Amino acid sequence: MMQFPELLCLGEPMLEFNQQADERYLAGHGGDTSNVAVAAARQGASVGYLTRIGRDTFGESFMELWENEGIDTSGVETCADGHTGIYFVTHGPDGHRFSYHRAGSAASLMTPDFLPHGMIRDAKILHISGISMAISNSAADTVFAAIALAREAGVKVSVDPNLRLKLWPLDRARTMTHAAMAEADIALPGLDDATILTGKSDPDAIADFYLGLGAKTVALTLGEAGCLVATNAQRERIPSRPVDAVDATGAGDTFDGCFLANFLRNGDPYRAAHYANTGAALSTRGFGAVGPMPKRDQVETAMTGGGAKGDSD
């Protein structure tokens, strides 16, 4: 009998071109939920990815990446009616900036009939993001159809708002993200996005807001201040890990992947957040989203006091 992955990530992969110090661009892989899938797989989780990619070299590159990372690609559909998205990352005094070329991408053409029902029903966690919903109306329909399948089967739902106002207006982003959060067992917002979406700036107030919507666990990332993990029964502030950071691209996705992988192992969101804080910090020691993501042994070594501030391997 075929064994399906425990964690399924649904969304849009995007090839990344990241600006280097010499102004050249380093090609790599990105797309928030694909990043989460890779980060989780590097922690030893059983992971699958659900998307549509273009019949192009960029799509082929992603298939090679996922297969090399041990990610199940049976839920990936290659199509001729859309391209694989790309984006550029530039760096300046105000941090990193993103420029996207994703209009008409294969992932944006997803519809609910694309979904592999058996994979979703046999998973333990389904992870989606605001970007998964924002890229098109049909992609949003696909996300909510996947959430409904997961809920019917008792599969936990994980949601990262990952707000991108270039993709949709704020009112629609609020409505759709709040609707997804109401179905979430695990809410993984970042402070900046959550402040815009909820109108609240206090971390505890944000956690209360998402718990009030229906989320069972909230892990709110606070940047250099670490994260806040809250349930209706308990909450804990977890400090960040000091590292020599050079590029924060993908750090939030690494947090999500590390959190979900650790949560699958032990079911404890507080332990998962400690682990994810370390993994996310380590991922900032190199350029690009995927390349610097640590593996489980690196995270565990750093958590026991070794390898926290040096250069990444």
Coordinates of C-alpha atoms in Angstrom, one line a residue:
M1 CA 0.0 0.0 0.0
M2 CA 1.3 3.4 -1.0
Q3 CA 2.4 5.6 1.9
F4 CA 1.6 9.3 1.5
P5 CA 3.6 12.1 3.0
E6 CA 2.8 13.4 6.5
L7 CA 3.2 17.1 5.5
L8 CA 1.7 18.5 2.3
C9 CA 2.5 22.1 1.2
L10 CA 0.3 23.7 -1.5
G11 CA 1.2 26.8 -3.4
E12 CA 3.5 28.4 -6.0
P13 CA 7.2 27.7 -6.5
M14 CA 9.3 30.5 -8.0
L15 CA 12.8 30.5 -9.4
E16 CA 14.9 33.1 -7.5
F17 CA 17.6 35.5 -8.7
N18 CA 19.3 36.9 -5.6
Q19 CA 21.5 40.0 -5.9
Q20 CA 25.1 39.4 -4.6
A21 CA 27.6 41.9 -3.3
D22 CA 29.2 42.2 -6.8
E23 CA 25.8 43.0 -8.3
R24 CA 25.5 39.7 -10.1
Y25 CA 22.5 37.5 -9.4
L26 CA 22.6 34.1 -7.9
A27 CA 20.0 31.7 -9.3
G28 CA 18.2 29.6 -6.7
H29 CA 14.8 28.3 -5.7
G30 CA 12.0 30.1 -3.9
G31 CA 8.3 30.4 -3.4
D32 CA 7.1 30.4 0.2
T33 CA 5.4 27.0 0.5
S34 CA 8.1 25.3 -1.6
N35 CA 10.6 26.7 0.8
V36 CA 8.6 25.4 3.7
A37 CA 8.6 22.0 2.1
V38 CA 12.4 22.0 1.6
A39 CA 13.0 23.2 5.2
A40 CA 10.8 20.5 6.6
A41 CA 12.3 17.8 4.5
R42 CA 15.8 18.8 5.7
Q43 CA 14.6 18.2 9.2
G44 CA 13.7 14.7 8.3
A45 CA 9.9 15.1 7.8
S46 CA 8.0 13.2 5.2
V47 CA 6.9 15.9 2.8
G48 CA 4.9 16.3 -0.4
Y49 CA 4.3 19.3 -2.6
L50 CA 1.1 20.2 -4.5
T51 CA 1.3 22.7 -7.4
R52 CA 1.4 23.2 -11.1
I53 CA 4.6 24.1 -12.9
G54 CA 5.4 25.1 -16.5
R55 CA 6.8 22.8 -19.1
D56 CA 10.1 24.8 -19.0
T57 CA 13.6 24.6 -17.7
F58 CA 12.6 26.4 -14.5
G59 CA 9.9 23.8 -13.8
E60 CA 12.5 21.0 -14.5
S61 CA 14.8 22.7 -12.0
F62 CA 12.2 22.5 -9.3
M63 CA 11.4 18.8 -10.0
E64 CA 15.1 18.1 -9.6
L65 CA 15.3 20.1 -6.4
W66 CA 12.3 18.4 -4.8
E67 CA 13.4 15.0 -5.8
N68 CA 16.9 15.7 -4.4
E69 CA 15.4 16.8 -1.2
G70 CA 13.3 13.7 -0.9
I71 CA 10.0 15.6 -1.4
D72 CA 7.1 13.6 -2.9
T73 CA 6.2 15.1 -6.3
S74 CA 3.3 13.0 -7.2
G75 CA 1.0 16.0 -6.5
V76 CA 2.9 18.2 -9.0
E77 CA 1.3 18.7 -12.4
T78 CA 3.4 19.9 -15.4
C79 CA 1.4 21.9 -17.9
A80 CA 1.9 23.8 -21.2
D81 CA -0.6 26.6 -20.5
G82 CA 1.5 28.5 -18.0
H83 CA 5.1 29.2 -17.1
T84 CA 7.0 28.7 -13.8
G85 CA 7.2 32.0 -11.9
I86 CA 10.4 33.9 -11.2
Y87 CA 11.4 36.7 -8.9
F88 CA 14.4 38.9 -8.1
V89 CA 15.8 39.9 -4.7
T90 CA 17.8 43.1 -4.4
H91 CA 19.5 44.4 -1.2
G92 CA 19.8 47.9 0.2
P93 CA 19.9 50.0 3.3
D94 CA 16.2 49.1 4.1
G95 CA 16.7 45.4 3.7
H96 CA 15.8 43.1 0.8
R97 CA 13.2 43.9 -1.9
F98 CA 11.3 41.5 -4.2
S99 CA 10.4 42.0 -7.8
Y100 CA 8.1 39.3 -9.3
H101 CA 7.2 37.9 -12.8
R102 CA 4.4 35.5 -12.0
A103 CA 1.3 36.7 -14.0
G104 CA -0.1 33.7 -15.8
S105 CA 2.1 31.3 -14.0
A106 CA 1.1 27.6 -14.1
A107 CA 0.4 27.6 -10.3
S108 CA -2.0 30.6 -10.7
L109 CA -4.0 28.4 -13.0
M110 CA -4.7 25.7 -10.4
T111 CA -8.3 24.7 -9.9
P112 CA -9.9 22.5 -7.2
D113 CA -10.2 19.5 -9.6
F114 CA -6.4 19.4 -9.7
L115 CA -6.2 18.3 -6.0
P116 CA -5.1 14.8 -5.1
H117 CA -7.8 13.9 -2.6
G118 CA -6.1 10.7 -1.3
M119 CA -2.9 12.5 -0.5
I120 CA -4.6 15.2 1.4
R121 CA -6.8 12.8 3.4
D122 CA -3.9 10.7 4.4
A123 CA -1.6 13.6 5.4
K124 CA -1.2 14.8 9.0
I125 CA -0.7 18.5 8.2
L126 CA -1.7 20.6 5.2
H127 CA 0.2 23.9 4.9
I128 CA -0.9 26.8 2.9
S129 CA -0.1 30.5 2.8
G130 CA -1.7 33.8 1.8
I131 CA 0.3 33.8 -1.4
S132 CA -1.2 30.4 -2.2
M133 CA -4.6 32.2 -2.2
A134 CA -3.5 35.6 -3.6
I135 CA -2.1 34.5 -7.0
S136 CA -5.6 34.0 -8.5
N137 CA -9.2 33.5 -7.7
S138 CA -9.0 29.8 -8.9
A139 CA -5.9 29.3 -6.7
A140 CA -7.9 30.6 -3.7
D141 CA -10.7 28.3 -4.6
T142 CA -8.2 25.4 -4.7
V143 CA -6.8 26.3 -1.3
F144 CA -10.2 26.4 0.4
A145 CA -11.2 23.1 -1.3
A146 CA -8.0 21.6 0.1
I147 CA -8.7 22.9 3.5
A148 CA -12.2 21.4 3.4
L149 CA -10.8 18.0 2.4
A150 CA -8.3 18.2 5.2
R151 CA -10.8 19.2 7.8
E152 CA -13.2 16.4 6.8
A153 CA -10.4 13.9 7.2
G154 CA -9.1 15.2 10.5
V155 CA -5.9 16.5 8.9
K156 CA -4.4 19.5 10.7
V157 CA -4.3 22.8 8.7
S158 CA -1.3 25.2 8.9
V159 CA -1.6 28.8 7.6
D160 CA 1.0 31.5 7.2
P161 CA -0.6 34.8 6.0
N162 CA 2.6 35.9 4.2
L163 CA 0.9 39.1 3.0
R164 CA 1.8 40.5 -0.4
L165 CA -0.2 43.6 -1.1
K166 CA 1.1 43.7 -4.7
L167 CA -1.0 40.6 -5.3
W168 CA -4.4 41.6 -3.9
P169 CA -6.1 44.5 -2.1
L170 CA -5.9 44.7 1.7
D171 CA -9.7 44.2 2.2
R172 CA -9.7 41.0 0.2
A173 CA -6.5 39.8 1.9
R174 CA -8.0 40.3 5.3
T175 CA -11.3 38.5 4.3
M176 CA -9.6 35.5 2.8
T177 CA -6.7 35.2 5.3
H178 CA -9.1 35.5 8.3
A179 CA -11.3 32.8 6.7
A180 CA -8.3 30.5 6.4
M181 CA -7.1 31.3 9.9
A182 CA -10.5 30.3 11.2
E183 CA -9.9 26.8 9.9
A184 CA -6.2 26.7 11.1
D185 CA -4.9 24.3 13.7
I186 CA -1.6 26.0 13.4
A187 CA -1.3 29.7 12.6
L188 CA 2.1 30.9 11.6
P189 CA 1.9 34.7 11.1
G190 CA 4.8 37.2 11.1
L191 CA 4.4 40.4 13.2
D192 CA 4.5 42.9 10.3
D193 CA 1.9 41.0 8.3
A194 CA -0.3 40.4 11.3
T195 CA -0.2 44.0 12.3
I196 CA -1.5 45.1 8.9
L197 CA -4.1 42.3 8.7
T198 CA -5.5 42.6 12.2
G199 CA -4.9 46.3 12.9
K200 CA -3.2 45.3 16.2
S201 CA 0.5 45.8 17.0
D202 CA 0.8 44.1 20.4
P203 CA 1.9 40.5 20.0
D204 CA -0.5 39.2 22.7
A205 CA -3.4 41.0 21.2
I206 CA -2.6 39.5 17.8
A207 CA -2.4 36.0 19.3
D208 CA -5.7 36.6 21.0
F209 CA -7.2 37.8 17.7
Y210 CA -6.2 34.6 15.8
L211 CA -7.2 32.4 18.7
G212 CA -10.6 34.2 18.7
L213 CA -11.0 33.4 15.0
G214 CA -10.6 29.7 15.7
A215 CA -6.9 28.9 15.3
K216 CA -5.8 26.3 17.9
T217 CA -2.1 27.3 18.1
V218 CA -0.5 30.6 17.2
A219 CA 3.2 30.9 16.6
L220 CA 3.8 34.6 15.9
T221 CA 7.3 35.4 14.7
L222 CA 8.8 38.6 16.1
G223 CA 12.0 39.0 14.1
E224 CA 15.0 39.6 16.3
A225 CA 12.7 39.4 19.4
G226 CA 12.0 35.7 18.7
C227 CA 8.5 34.5 18.7
L228 CA 5.3 34.1 20.8
V229 CA 3.5 30.8 21.0
A230 CA 0.0 30.8 22.3
T231 CA -2.9 28.4 22.8
N232 CA -6.1 29.0 24.7
A233 CA -4.4 27.3 27.7
Q234 CA -0.8 28.7 27.7
R235 CA 1.5 31.2 26.0
E236 CA 5.3 31.6 26.0
R237 CA 7.8 34.1 24.6
I238 CA 10.8 32.4 23.0
P239 CA 13.9 34.4 22.4
S240 CA 15.8 34.5 19.1
R241 CA 19.1 32.9 18.4
P242 CA 22.1 35.2 17.7
V243 CA 23.8 34.6 14.4
D244 CA 26.0 36.5 11.9
A245 CA 23.2 37.2 9.5
V246 CA 23.8 38.2 5.9
D247 CA 20.4 37.6 4.2
A248 CA 17.0 37.0 5.7
T249 CA 15.4 35.8 2.5
G250 CA 13.4 32.7 3.3
A251 CA 13.9 32.9 7.1
G252 CA 10.2 32.9 7.8
D253 CA 9.6 29.9 5.5
T254 CA 12.5 28.1 7.3
F255 CA 10.8 28.8 10.6
D256 CA 7.6 27.3 9.3
G257 CA 9.2 24.2 7.9
C258 CA 11.3 23.6 11.0
F259 CA 8.2 24.2 13.3
L260 CA 6.0 21.8 11.4
A261 CA 8.7 19.1 11.1
N262 CA 9.4 19.3 14.8
F263 CA 5.7 19.4 15.7
L264 CA 5.2 16.2 13.7
R265 CA 7.8 14.6 15.8
N266 CA 6.6 15.6 19.2
G267 CA 3.3 17.4 19.0
D268 CA 4.6 20.2 21.3
P269 CA 4.3 23.7 19.8
Y270 CA 6.6 25.3 22.3
R271 CA 9.4 22.8 21.7
A272 CA 8.7 23.2 18.0
A273 CA 9.1 27.0 18.2
H274 CA 12.4 26.7 20.1
Y275 CA 13.7 24.4 17.3
A276 CA 12.3 26.7 14.5
N277 CA 13.8 29.8 16.0
T278 CA 17.2 28.2 15.7
G279 CA 16.6 26.8 12.2
A280 CA 15.4 30.2 11.0
A281 CA 18.4 32.0 12.5
L282 CA 20.9 29.6 10.9
S283 CA 19.2 30.1 7.5
T284 CA 20.2 33.8 7.5
R285 CA 23.9 33.0 7.3
G286 CA 24.0 32.7 3.5
F287 CA 22.4 34.2 0.5
G288 CA 19.1 32.9 -1.0
A289 CA 16.1 31.2 0.3
V290 CA 16.9 27.5 -0.1
G291 CA 20.7 27.1 -0.1
P292 CA 21.4 28.2 3.5
M293 CA 18.5 26.2 5.0
P294 CA 20.1 24.0 7.7
K295 CA 19.6 20.3 8.1
R296 CA 18.4 18.7 11.3
D297 CA 21.9 17.8 12.7
Q298 CA 23.0 21.5 12.2
V299 CA 19.9 22.8 14.1
E300 CA 20.4 20.3 16.9
T301 CA 24.1 21.1 17.2
A302 CA 23.3 24.8 17.4
M303 CA 20.6 24.2 20.1
T304 CA 23.2 22.4 22.3
G305 CA 25.6 25.3 22.1
G306 CA 27.7 24.7 18.9
G307 CA 27.8 26.4 15.6
A308 CA 25.4 29.3 16.2
K309 CA 27.4 32.2 14.9
G310 CA 29.9 30.9 12.4
D311 CA 29.6 30.6 8.6
S312 CA 27.2 28.1 7.2
D313 CA 28.5 24.8 5.8

